[in-house]
Amino acid sequence: MKIEPISVSELNKYMKEKVAEDEYLKSVFVRGEISNFKHHYTGHMYFTLKDENSLIKCIMFKSSTATLNFVPKDGMKVNVLGSVAVFERDGVYQIYVKAMQEDGVGDLYAKFNELKDKLEKEGLFDEEHKMKVPMMPKVIGVLTSNTGAVIRDIINVSTRRNPNVYIRLYPVPVQGPGAAEKIANAIYFMNEKKLADVLIIARGGGSIEDLWPFNEEIVARAIYNSEIPTISAVGHETDFTIADFVADLRAPTPSAAAELAVTDIFDLEDRIGLYKNRLQILLRKKLELLRLRYEKCMKARVFIEPDYIIKENYLKIDSIVKELESHINSKMKDYKLKTVEKITKLDAMSPLKTLARGYSVVEKNGKLVKSKSDLKKDDIINVRLNDGKIDAKIC
Amino acid sequence: MAKEKDFEEMLDNLEEIVQSLEKDDLKLDESISKFEEGMKLAKECNKKLEEAEKKITILLNENGEVKEENFVAE
């Protein structure tokens, strides 16, 4: 009997169903390295996952890519979670990826948090321990790689702010094995030889693996023990390494670190100039005020016409004397008037006047006799007439 | 790094002198002496700014011994 050949599609269809039936392949967790990664305009991601001996195609639909917390790149070690299925058209089986995570990242984050908590409890991040960056450091120590943009940016920003800046670069590897030890040694060396007044520890952006030396404990302790104030500028603005927590000051970028370390001397010069002007203005104002007060005094009459006081006093005396005289005179007049008045009044009442008009005054035993009833027969009375007195008897 | 009069201290003193003159409760001769002291400080501050000399160097480790050479970032 003749064997009828089956079509390619039939074969692929068969394979697809065979694979689909397998429970294990419904959910697989695979580790590998990304290569020829393509992020299709549709939003889907296509890449192959490989290890030393073989590779497998992968596809991650747009909806699943939303869960990614990193940007996949060729060469990255990742773990993928997904299902295996045959893509009939190409007769290829591939992984349909639902979730992906950087390989080994998982434990790095854990190690990071663990170390962070430990050092935090030990007080390496305490604010009180942090030193102030000096305003005018004589020497800026920089620990970074001697190639690349970081040192260039730091130099450019520093010299722009202070053309006379002194930067001393101690080149260190900023990633890879052994970097942490070298960075820590550099910090101790700069301290031991007192080669800087402020230290900038900097590197550009990178993955968590790249930044890892700055999360190492020995670098953290070196920074903590450094007597030279340290400014850390590690990774992108959003990256925070342990070095950033321990440093005296954290700058978002290397350029920002240079700005924090190097005071703009043009601002300083302006400020000093301003103070000098203020001093001059203030002193001149003070002198001016005092001169005005002095002149005011000198204008006083006592200096212009010194003897005027004497004259004035004379005048005063004269006027007082005049016043006295006038007082006295008026007093005298008063008294004179008053006495004359009194005299005339007295005169008017004086008994002598009535005697002169022919009346007489009768007294008995020295007492005035005012009524007939005071007298009786044979009384001796005394009668005073205008021209003298006589005695008489009542008959 | 010889520890002469620290730049920051001088600047703070200068600031204090300006403030005290601004308060203007000083006698004349006190104001004059404070003024002179302020001007001297200002001069010294400026001198410190100018006397610094630009140097960009790199520390190189040659067989255990560290040498400092000029450095130009390429």
CSV table of C-alpha atoms in Angstrom, one decimal:
chain,number,residue,atom,x,y,z
A,1,MET,CA,0.0,0.0,0.0
A,2,LYS,CA,1.3,3.4,-0.8
A,3,ILE,CA,2.1,5.7,2.1
A,4,GLU,CA,0.5,9.1,1.5
A,5,PRO,CA,2.8,11.9,2.6
A,6,ILE,CA,1.3,14.4,5.0
A,7,SER,CA,1.6,18.1,4.5
A,8,VAL,CA,4.1,20.2,6.4
A,9,SER,CA,1.2,22.1,8.1
A,10,GLU,CA,-0.3,18.8,9.2
A,11,LEU,CA,3.0,17.8,10.7
A,12,ASN,CA,3.5,21.2,12.4
A,13,LYS,CA,-0.1,21.0,13.6
A,14,TYR,CA,0.5,17.6,15.1
A,15,MET,CA,3.7,18.8,16.8
A,16,LYS,CA,1.8,21.8,18.2
A,17,GLU,CA,-0.9,19.6,19.7
A,18,LYS,CA,1.7,17.2,21.1
A,19,VAL,CA,3.6,20.0,22.8
A,20,ALA,CA,0.3,21.6,24.0
A,21,GLU,CA,-0.7,18.4,25.8
A,22,ASP,CA,2.5,18.4,28.0
A,23,GLU,CA,1.7,19.7,31.5
A,24,TYR,CA,5.3,20.7,32.3
A,25,LEU,CA,5.7,22.9,29.2
A,26,LYS,CA,2.6,24.9,30.2
A,27,SER,CA,4.7,26.8,32.7
A,28,VAL,CA,8.5,26.8,32.6
A,29,PHE,CA,11.0,29.0,34.5
A,30,VAL,CA,14.1,29.3,32.4
A,31,ARG,CA,17.5,31.0,33.0
A,32,GLY,CA,19.6,32.3,30.1
A,33,GLU,CA,21.3,35.2,28.4
A,34,ILE,CA,19.4,37.6,26.1
A,35,SER,CA,20.7,38.0,22.5
A,36,ASN,CA,19.4,39.7,19.3
A,37,PHE,CA,16.8,41.4,21.3
A,38,LYS,CA,14.2,43.3,19.3
A,39,HIS,CA,11.5,45.6,20.7
A,40,HIS,CA,9.0,45.5,17.8
A,41,TYR,CA,7.0,48.7,17.1
A,42,THR,CA,3.8,46.7,17.9
A,43,GLY,CA,5.2,46.7,21.5
A,44,HIS,CA,6.0,43.0,21.4
A,45,MET,CA,9.5,41.9,22.4
A,46,TYR,CA,11.4,39.2,20.4
A,47,PHE,CA,14.7,37.8,21.6
A,48,THR,CA,16.6,34.5,21.9
A,49,LEU,CA,17.6,33.1,25.3
A,50,LYS,CA,20.9,31.2,25.3
A,51,ASP,CA,23.4,29.4,27.4
A,52,GLU,CA,26.8,28.1,26.5
A,53,ASN,CA,25.4,25.2,24.3
A,54,SER,CA,22.0,26.2,22.9
A,55,LEU,CA,19.4,28.8,22.4
A,56,ILE,CA,15.6,29.1,22.2
A,57,LYS,CA,13.4,31.8,20.6
A,58,CYS,CA,11.3,33.9,22.9
A,59,ILE,CA,8.4,36.2,22.5
A,60,MET,CA,6.9,38.6,25.1
A,61,PHE,CA,3.6,40.2,24.2
A,62,LYS,CA,3.2,43.9,24.8
A,63,SER,CA,0.7,43.3,27.7
A,64,SER,CA,3.3,41.2,29.6
A,65,THR,CA,6.1,43.7,29.1
A,66,ALA,CA,4.3,46.1,31.4
A,67,THR,CA,5.4,44.1,34.4
A,68,LEU,CA,9.1,44.5,33.5
A,69,ASN,CA,11.1,46.6,36.1
A,70,PHE,CA,14.2,46.8,33.9
A,71,VAL,CA,15.1,47.4,30.3
A,72,PRO,CA,16.1,44.1,28.7
A,73,LYS,CA,19.4,44.4,26.7
A,74,ASP,CA,21.6,41.9,24.8
A,75,GLY,CA,24.0,40.2,27.1
A,76,MET,CA,21.7,40.5,30.2
A,77,LYS,CA,21.3,37.4,32.3
A,78,VAL,CA,17.6,36.8,33.0
A,79,ASN,CA,15.1,34.4,34.3
A,80,VAL,CA,11.9,34.0,32.2
A,81,LEU,CA,8.6,32.5,33.2
A,82,GLY,CA,6.3,31.4,30.4
A,83,SER,CA,4.9,28.5,28.4
A,84,VAL,CA,6.4,26.5,25.5
A,85,ALA,CA,4.5,26.2,22.3
A,86,VAL,CA,5.0,25.4,18.6
A,87,PHE,CA,4.7,28.3,16.1
A,88,GLU,CA,3.1,26.3,13.3
A,89,ARG,CA,4.1,28.6,10.5
A,90,ASP,CA,7.8,28.3,11.1
A,91,GLY,CA,7.8,24.8,12.6
A,92,VAL,CA,9.6,26.3,15.6
A,93,TYR,CA,8.9,25.9,19.3
A,94,GLN,CA,9.4,29.0,21.5
A,95,ILE,CA,8.8,30.3,24.9
A,96,TYR,CA,5.8,32.7,25.2
A,97,VAL,CA,7.2,34.8,28.1
A,98,LYS,CA,4.8,36.1,30.8
A,99,ALA,CA,7.3,37.6,33.2
A,100,MET,CA,11.0,38.2,33.2
A,101,GLN,CA,13.5,39.2,35.9
A,102,GLU,CA,17.2,40.0,35.8
A,103,ASP,CA,19.0,36.9,36.8
A,104,GLY,CA,20.9,37.1,40.1
A,105,VAL,CA,19.3,40.5,40.5
A,106,GLY,CA,16.9,39.1,42.8
A,107,ASP,CA,19.5,38.2,45.3
A,108,LEU,CA,21.5,41.4,44.7
A,109,TYR,CA,18.5,43.5,45.8
A,110,ALA,CA,18.1,41.3,48.8
A,111,LYS,CA,21.8,41.6,49.7
A,112,PHE,CA,21.6,45.4,49.2
A,113,ASN,CA,18.6,45.8,51.5
A,114,GLU,CA,20.2,43.5,54.1
A,115,LEU,CA,23.5,45.4,54.1
A,116,LYS,CA,21.6,48.7,54.2
A,117,ASP,CA,19.6,47.7,57.2
A,118,LYS,CA,22.6,46.4,59.0
A,119,LEU,CA,24.7,49.6,58.4
A,120,GLU,CA,21.7,51.8,59.2
A,121,LYS,CA,21.2,50.0,62.6
A,122,GLU,CA,25.0,50.5,63.2
A,123,GLY,CA,24.5,54.2,62.7
A,124,LEU,CA,26.6,54.7,59.6
A,125,PHE,CA,23.9,56.8,58.0
A,126,ASP,CA,23.3,59.1,61.1
A,127,GLU,CA,23.0,62.7,60.3
A,128,GLU,CA,25.0,63.9,63.3
A,129,HIS,CA,28.0,62.0,62.0
A,130,LYS,CA,28.0,63.8,58.7
A,131,MET,CA,30.5,66.5,58.2
A,132,LYS,CA,30.1,69.9,56.5
A,133,VAL,CA,31.8,70.4,53.1
A,134,PRO,CA,34.2,73.3,53.5
A,135,MET,CA,33.3,76.4,51.6
A,136,MET,CA,36.8,76.9,50.1
A,137,PRO,CA,38.5,73.5,50.0
A,138,LYS,CA,42.1,73.9,48.8
A,139,VAL,CA,42.2,70.5,47.1
A,140,ILE,CA,39.3,68.5,45.6
A,141,GLY,CA,40.1,64.8,45.7
A,142,VAL,CA,38.2,62.9,43.0
A,143,LEU,CA,37.9,59.1,43.0
A,144,THR,CA,36.6,57.8,39.7
A,145,SER,CA,37.9,56.3,36.5
A,146,ASN,CA,40.4,58.4,34.7
A,147,THR,CA,38.6,57.8,31.4
A,148,GLY,CA,35.1,58.7,30.5
A,149,ALA,CA,32.7,61.6,30.9
A,150,VAL,CA,32.6,61.6,34.7
A,151,ILE,CA,36.0,63.1,35.4
A,152,ARG,CA,35.6,65.4,32.4
A,153,ASP,CA,32.3,66.8,33.7
A,154,ILE,CA,33.8,67.3,37.2
A,155,ILE,CA,36.8,69.2,35.8
A,156,ASN,CA,34.6,71.3,33.5
A,157,VAL,CA,32.1,72.3,36.1
A,158,SER,CA,34.8,72.9,38.8
A,159,THR,CA,37.1,75.1,36.6
A,160,ARG,CA,34.0,77.1,35.4
A,161,ARG,CA,33.1,77.9,39.0
A,162,ASN,CA,36.7,78.5,40.1
A,163,PRO,CA,39.4,78.8,37.5
A,164,ASN,CA,42.1,78.4,40.2
A,165,VAL,CA,40.7,75.0,41.4
A,166,TYR,CA,43.1,72.3,42.5
A,167,ILE,CA,41.7,68.8,41.6
A,168,ARG,CA,43.6,65.7,42.5
A,169,LEU,CA,42.3,62.6,40.7
A,170,TYR,CA,43.0,59.2,42.3
A,171,PRO,CA,41.9,56.8,39.5
A,172,VAL,CA,39.9,53.8,40.6
A,173,PRO,CA,37.9,51.1,38.8
A,174,VAL,CA,34.2,51.9,39.2
A,175,GLN,CA,32.9,48.4,38.5
A,176,GLY,CA,33.8,44.7,38.3
A,177,PRO,CA,35.6,42.5,40.8
A,178,GLY,CA,38.2,44.1,43.1
A,179,ALA,CA,36.8,47.6,42.4
A,180,ALA,CA,35.4,47.9,45.9
A,181,GLU,CA,38.8,47.2,47.5
A,182,LYS,CA,40.5,49.7,45.3
A,183,ILE,CA,38.0,52.4,46.1
A,184,ALA,CA,38.2,51.8,49.8
A,185,ASN,CA,42.0,51.9,49.7
A,186,ALA,CA,41.9,55.1,47.7
A,187,ILE,CA,39.8,56.7,50.4
A,188,TYR,CA,42.1,55.5,53.2
A,189,PHE,CA,45.1,56.7,51.2
A,190,MET,CA,43.7,60.2,50.6
A,191,ASN,CA,43.0,60.4,54.3
A,192,GLU,CA,46.3,59.1,55.5
A,193,LYS,CA,48.3,61.5,53.4
A,194,LYS,CA,45.8,64.3,53.8
A,195,LEU,CA,45.7,64.8,50.1
A,196,ALA,CA,42.3,66.6,49.8
A,197,ASP,CA,39.9,68.8,51.7
A,198,VAL,CA,36.9,67.2,50.2
A,199,LEU,CA,36.4,63.9,48.3
A,200,ILE,CA,34.1,63.3,45.4
A,201,ILE,CA,33.3,59.6,44.8
A,202,ALA,CA,31.6,59.3,41.4
A,203,ARG,CA,30.6,57.0,38.6
A,204,GLY,CA,28.1,57.2,35.7
A,205,GLY,CA,24.9,55.3,35.4
A,206,GLY,CA,24.7,51.5,35.1
A,207,SER,CA,22.9,48.3,36.1
A,208,ILE,CA,22.8,47.2,39.7
A,209,GLU,CA,25.7,44.9,39.0
A,210,ASP,CA,27.7,47.8,37.5
A,211,LEU,CA,27.1,49.9,40.6
A,212,TRP,CA,27.7,47.1,43.0
A,213,PRO,CA,31.2,48.1,44.3
A,214,PHE,CA,29.5,51.2,45.8
A,215,ASN,CA,27.2,48.9,47.7
A,216,GLU,CA,30.0,46.9,49.3
A,217,GLU,CA,30.5,47.2,53.0
A,218,ILE,CA,34.3,48.0,52.8
A,219,VAL,CA,33.5,51.1,50.7
A,220,ALA,CA,30.8,52.1,53.2
A,221,ARG,CA,33.2,51.8,56.1
A,222,ALA,CA,35.9,53.6,54.3
A,223,ILE,CA,33.6,56.5,53.6
A,224,TYR,CA,32.3,56.5,57.2
A,225,ASN,CA,35.8,56.6,58.7
A,226,SER,CA,37.0,59.2,56.3
A,227,GLU,CA,37.9,62.4,58.1
A,228,ILE,CA,37.8,64.2,54.8
A,229,PRO,CA,34.2,65.2,54.0
A,230,THR,CA,32.9,63.0,51.1
A,231,ILE,CA,30.4,63.7,48.4
A,232,SER,CA,29.0,60.7,46.5
A,233,ALA,CA,27.6,60.9,43.0
A,234,VAL,CA,27.1,57.3,41.9
A,235,GLY,CA,24.8,56.2,39.0
A,236,HIS,CA,21.8,58.0,37.7
A,237,GLU,CA,19.9,60.5,39.7
A,238,THR,CA,17.4,57.8,40.7
A,239,ASP,CA,20.0,55.3,41.8
A,240,PHE,CA,20.8,55.1,45.5
A,241,THR,CA,23.8,53.1,46.6
A,242,ILE,CA,25.0,52.4,50.1
A,243,ALA,CA,27.8,54.9,49.5
A,244,ASP,CA,25.2,57.6,48.9
A,245,PHE,CA,23.7,56.9,52.3
A,246,VAL,CA,27.0,56.9,54.2
A,247,ALA,CA,28.5,59.9,52.4
A,248,ASP,CA,28.4,63.3,54.1
A,249,LEU,CA,26.6,64.7,51.0
A,250,ARG,CA,24.9,62.9,48.1
A,251,ALA,CA,24.8,64.6,44.7
A,252,PRO,CA,22.5,63.4,42.0
A,253,THR,CA,25.2,63.7,39.3
A,254,PRO,CA,29.0,64.1,39.0
A,255,SER,CA,28.5,67.7,37.8
A,256,ALA,CA,26.2,68.4,40.8
A,257,ALA,CA,28.9,67.0,43.0
A,258,ALA,CA,31.4,69.4,41.5
A,259,GLU,CA,29.0,72.3,42.2
A,260,LEU,CA,28.6,71.2,45.8
A,261,ALA,CA,32.4,70.9,46.2
A,262,VAL,CA,33.5,74.0,44.4
A,263,THR,CA,32.1,77.4,45.5
A,264,ASP,CA,31.6,79.8,42.6
A,265,ILE,CA,34.4,82.3,43.3
A,266,PHE,CA,32.7,84.9,41.1
A,267,ASP,CA,29.8,84.9,43.5
A,268,LEU,CA,32.2,85.1,46.4
A,269,GLU,CA,34.1,88.0,44.9
A,270,ASP,CA,30.8,89.9,44.3
A,271,ARG,CA,29.8,89.2,47.9
A,272,ILE,CA,33.0,90.5,49.3
A,273,GLY,CA,32.8,93.6,47.0
A,274,LEU,CA,29.3,94.1,48.3
A,275,TYR,CA,30.5,94.0,51.9
A,276,LYS,CA,33.3,96.5,51.2
A,277,ASN,CA,30.7,98.9,49.7
A,278,ARG,CA,28.4,98.4,52.7
A,279,LEU,CA,31.3,99.2,55.0
A,280,GLN,CA,32.2,102.4,53.2
A,281,ILE,CA,28.6,103.6,53.0
A,282,LEU,CA,27.9,102.8,56.6
A,283,LEU,CA,31.0,104.6,57.9
A,284,ARG,CA,30.4,107.6,55.6
A,285,LYS,CA,26.8,107.8,56.9
A,286,LYS,CA,28.0,107.6,60.5
A,287,LEU,CA,30.5,110.4,59.9
A,288,GLU,CA,28.0,112.4,58.1
A,289,LEU,CA,25.5,112.2,61.0
A,290,LEU,CA,28.1,113.1,63.5
A,291,ARG,CA,29.3,116.0,61.4
A,292,LEU,CA,25.8,117.3,61.2
A,293,ARG,CA,25.4,117.2,64.9
A,294,TYR,CA,28.8,118.9,65.3
A,295,GLU,CA,27.9,121.7,62.9
A,296,LYS,CA,24.6,122.1,64.6
A,297,CYS,CA,26.4,122.7,67.9
A,298,MET,CA,28.9,125.1,66.3
A,299,LYS,CA,26.0,127.1,64.9
A,300,ALA,CA,24.8,127.6,68.4
A,301,ARG,CA,24.9,131.3,69.4
A,302,VAL,CA,27.1,130.6,72.3
A,303,PHE,CA,30.0,130.0,69.8
A,304,ILE,CA,29.1,132.7,67.4
A,305,GLU,CA,28.6,135.4,70.0
A,306,PRO,CA,30.2,134.1,73.1
A,307,ASP,CA,29.5,137.2,75.2
A,308,TYR,CA,25.9,137.1,74.3
A,309,ILE,CA,25.3,135.1,77.4
A,310,ILE,CA,26.7,137.9,79.5
A,311,LYS,CA,24.7,140.4,77.6
A,312,GLU,CA,21.6,138.4,77.9
A,313,ASN,CA,22.2,137.9,81.6
A,314,TYR,CA,22.7,141.7,81.9
A,315,LEU,CA,19.4,142.1,80.1
A,316,LYS,CA,17.9,139.6,82.4
A,317,ILE,CA,19.2,141.4,85.4
A,318,ASP,CA,18.0,144.7,84.1
A,319,SER,CA,14.6,143.4,83.4
A,320,ILE,CA,14.4,141.8,86.8
A,321,VAL,CA,15.5,144.9,88.5
A,322,LYS,CA,12.9,146.9,86.5
A,323,GLU,CA,10.4,144.4,87.5
A,324,LEU,CA,11.4,144.7,91.1
A,325,GLU,CA,11.2,148.4,91.0
A,326,SER,CA,7.9,148.4,89.4
A,327,HIS,CA,6.7,145.9,92.0
A,328,ILE,CA,7.9,147.9,94.8
A,329,ASN,CA,6.5,151.1,93.5
A,330,SER,CA,3.2,149.7,92.9
A,331,LYS,CA,3.3,148.2,96.3
A,332,MET,CA,4.2,151.5,97.8
A,333,LYS,CA,1.4,153.2,95.9
A,334,ASP,CA,-1.0,150.6,97.2
A,335,TYR,CA,0.1,151.0,100.8
A,336,LYS,CA,0.0,154.8,100.5
A,337,LEU,CA,-3.5,154.7,99.1
A,338,LYS,CA,-4.6,152.2,101.7
A,339,THR,CA,-3.2,154.2,104.6
A,340,VAL,CA,-4.8,157.5,103.4
A,341,GLU,CA,-8.0,155.6,103.0
A,342,LYS,CA,-7.7,154.4,106.5
A,343,ILE,CA,-6.8,157.7,107.8
A,344,THR,CA,-9.7,159.4,106.2
A,345,LYS,CA,-12.0,156.7,107.3
A,346,LEU,CA,-10.5,157.0,110.8
A,347,ASP,CA,-10.8,160.7,110.6
A,348,ALA,CA,-14.4,160.4,109.6
A,349,MET,CA,-15.1,158.3,112.5
A,350,SER,CA,-12.9,160.2,114.9
A,351,PRO,CA,-14.8,161.4,118.0
A,352,LEU,CA,-12.7,164.6,117.9
A,353,LYS,CA,-14.6,165.7,114.8
A,354,THR,CA,-18.0,165.3,116.6
A,355,LEU,CA,-16.5,167.2,119.6
A,356,ALA,CA,-15.5,169.9,117.2
A,357,ARG,CA,-19.0,170.2,116.1
A,358,GLY,CA,-20.0,170.9,119.8
A,359,TYR,CA,-20.7,167.5,121.1
A,360,SER,CA,-19.1,166.1,124.1
A,361,VAL,CA,-18.3,162.6,125.3
A,362,VAL,CA,-19.5,161.5,128.8
A,363,GLU,CA,-17.6,158.8,130.7
A,364,LYS,CA,-18.3,157.4,134.2
A,365,ASN,CA,-15.5,155.7,135.8
A,366,GLY,CA,-13.7,155.5,132.4
A,367,LYS,CA,-16.6,153.9,130.8
A,368,LEU,CA,-18.6,155.5,128.1
A,369,VAL,CA,-22.1,156.5,129.1
A,370,LYS,CA,-24.5,155.8,126.4
A,371,SER,CA,-27.9,156.0,128.1
A,372,LYS,CA,-29.6,158.1,130.8
A,373,SER,CA,-30.3,155.0,132.8
A,374,ASP,CA,-26.6,154.5,133.4
A,375,LEU,CA,-26.6,157.7,135.5
A,376,LYS,CA,-28.1,158.5,138.9
A,377,LYS,CA,-27.9,161.5,141.2
A,378,ASP,CA,-24.6,162.6,142.6
A,379,ASP,CA,-22.7,160.4,140.1
A,380,ILE,CA,-19.3,161.9,139.1
A,381,ILE,CA,-18.9,161.9,135.4
A,382,ASN,CA,-16.2,163.1,133.1
A,383,VAL,CA,-17.1,165.2,130.1
A,384,ARG,CA,-14.7,165.6,127.2
A,385,LEU,CA,-15.2,168.7,125.1
A,386,ASN,CA,-13.4,169.7,121.9
A,387,ASP,CA,-11.0,171.8,123.9
A,388,GLY,CA,-10.5,169.6,127.0
A,389,LYS,CA,-12.1,167.7,129.8
A,390,ILE,CA,-14.2,168.6,132.9
A,391,ASP,CA,-15.7,166.6,135.8
A,392,ALA,CA,-19.3,167.0,136.8
A,393,LYS,CA,-21.8,165.7,139.2
A,394,ILE,CA,-25.4,164.7,138.5
A,395,CYS,CA,-27.8,166.7,140.3
B,1,MET,CA,47.2,71.7,54.3
B,2,ALA,CA,48.5,74.4,56.7
B,3,LYS,CA,45.7,75.5,58.9
B,4,GLU,CA,45.9,79.3,58.5
B,5,LYS,CA,42.9,81.5,59.1
B,6,ASP,CA,40.1,79.7,57.5
B,7,PHE,CA,38.5,81.5,54.6
B,8,GLU,CA,35.0,80.8,55.9
B,9,GLU,CA,35.8,82.2,59.3
B,10,MET,CA,37.2,85.4,57.7
B,11,LEU,CA,34.0,85.8,55.6
B,12,ASP,CA,31.8,85.2,58.7
B,13,ASN,CA,33.8,87.8,60.6
B,14,LEU,CA,33.4,90.3,57.7
B,15,GLU,CA,29.7,89.6,57.7
B,16,GLU,CA,29.4,90.2,61.5
B,17,ILE,CA,31.3,93.5,61.2
B,18,VAL,CA,28.9,94.8,58.5
B,19,GLN,CA,26.0,93.8,60.7
B,20,SER,CA,27.4,95.5,63.7
B,21,LEU,CA,28.0,98.7,61.7
B,22,GLU,CA,24.5,98.4,60.4
B,23,LYS,CA,23.1,98.3,63.9
B,24,ASP,CA,24.9,101.6,64.3
B,25,ASP,CA,25.0,101.5,68.1
B,26,LEU,CA,28.8,101.9,68.1
B,27,LYS,CA,30.9,104.9,69.2
B,28,LEU,CA,32.8,106.6,66.5
B,29,ASP,CA,36.2,105.2,67.2
B,30,GLU,CA,34.7,101.7,67.5
B,31,SER,CA,33.1,102.1,64.1
B,32,ILE,CA,36.3,103.3,62.6
B,33,SER,CA,38.3,100.4,64.0
B,34,LYS,CA,35.6,97.9,63.0
B,35,PHE,CA,35.6,99.5,59.5
B,36,GLU,CA,39.4,99.1,59.2
B,37,GLU,CA,39.2,95.5,60.4
B,38,GLY,CA,36.5,94.8,57.8
B,39,MET,CA,38.4,96.3,54.9
B,40,LYS,CA,41.5,94.3,56.0
B,41,LEU,CA,39.4,91.1,56.1
B,42,ALA,CA,37.9,91.8,52.7
B,43,LYS,CA,41.4,92.3,51.2
B,44,GLU,CA,42.6,89.0,52.7
B,45,CYS,CA,39.6,87.1,51.4
B,46,ASN,CA,40.2,88.4,47.9
B,47,LYS,CA,43.9,87.6,48.2
B,48,LYS,CA,43.1,84.0,49.2
B,49,LEU,CA,40.9,83.7,46.1
B,50,GLU,CA,43.5,84.9,43.8
B,51,GLU,CA,46.5,83.2,45.3
B,52,ALA,CA,45.1,79.7,44.5
B,53,GLU,CA,46.6,78.3,41.4
B,54,LYS,CA,44.9,76.0,38.9
B,55,LYS,CA,46.1,72.4,39.1
B,56,ILE,CA,44.5,69.3,37.7
B,57,THR,CA,46.6,66.3,38.6
B,58,ILE,CA,46.5,62.5,38.8
B,59,LEU,CA,48.0,60.2,41.4
B,60,LEU,CA,49.9,57.4,39.7
B,61,ASN,CA,51.1,54.3,41.5
B,62,GLU,CA,54.5,53.4,40.2
B,63,ASN,CA,55.8,50.3,41.8
B,64,GLY,CA,54.4,51.1,45.2
B,65,GLU,CA,55.4,54.7,45.1
B,66,VAL,CA,52.7,57.3,44.4
B,67,LYS,CA,53.6,60.1,42.0
B,68,GLU,CA,51.5,63.1,41.2
B,69,GLU,CA,51.4,64.3,37.6
B,70,ASN,CA,49.4,66.8,35.6
B,71,PHE,CA,46.3,65.3,34.1
B,72,VAL,CA,44.3,66.3,31.0
B,73,ALA,CA,40.9,64.6,30.6
B,74,GLU,CA,40.7,63.5,27.0
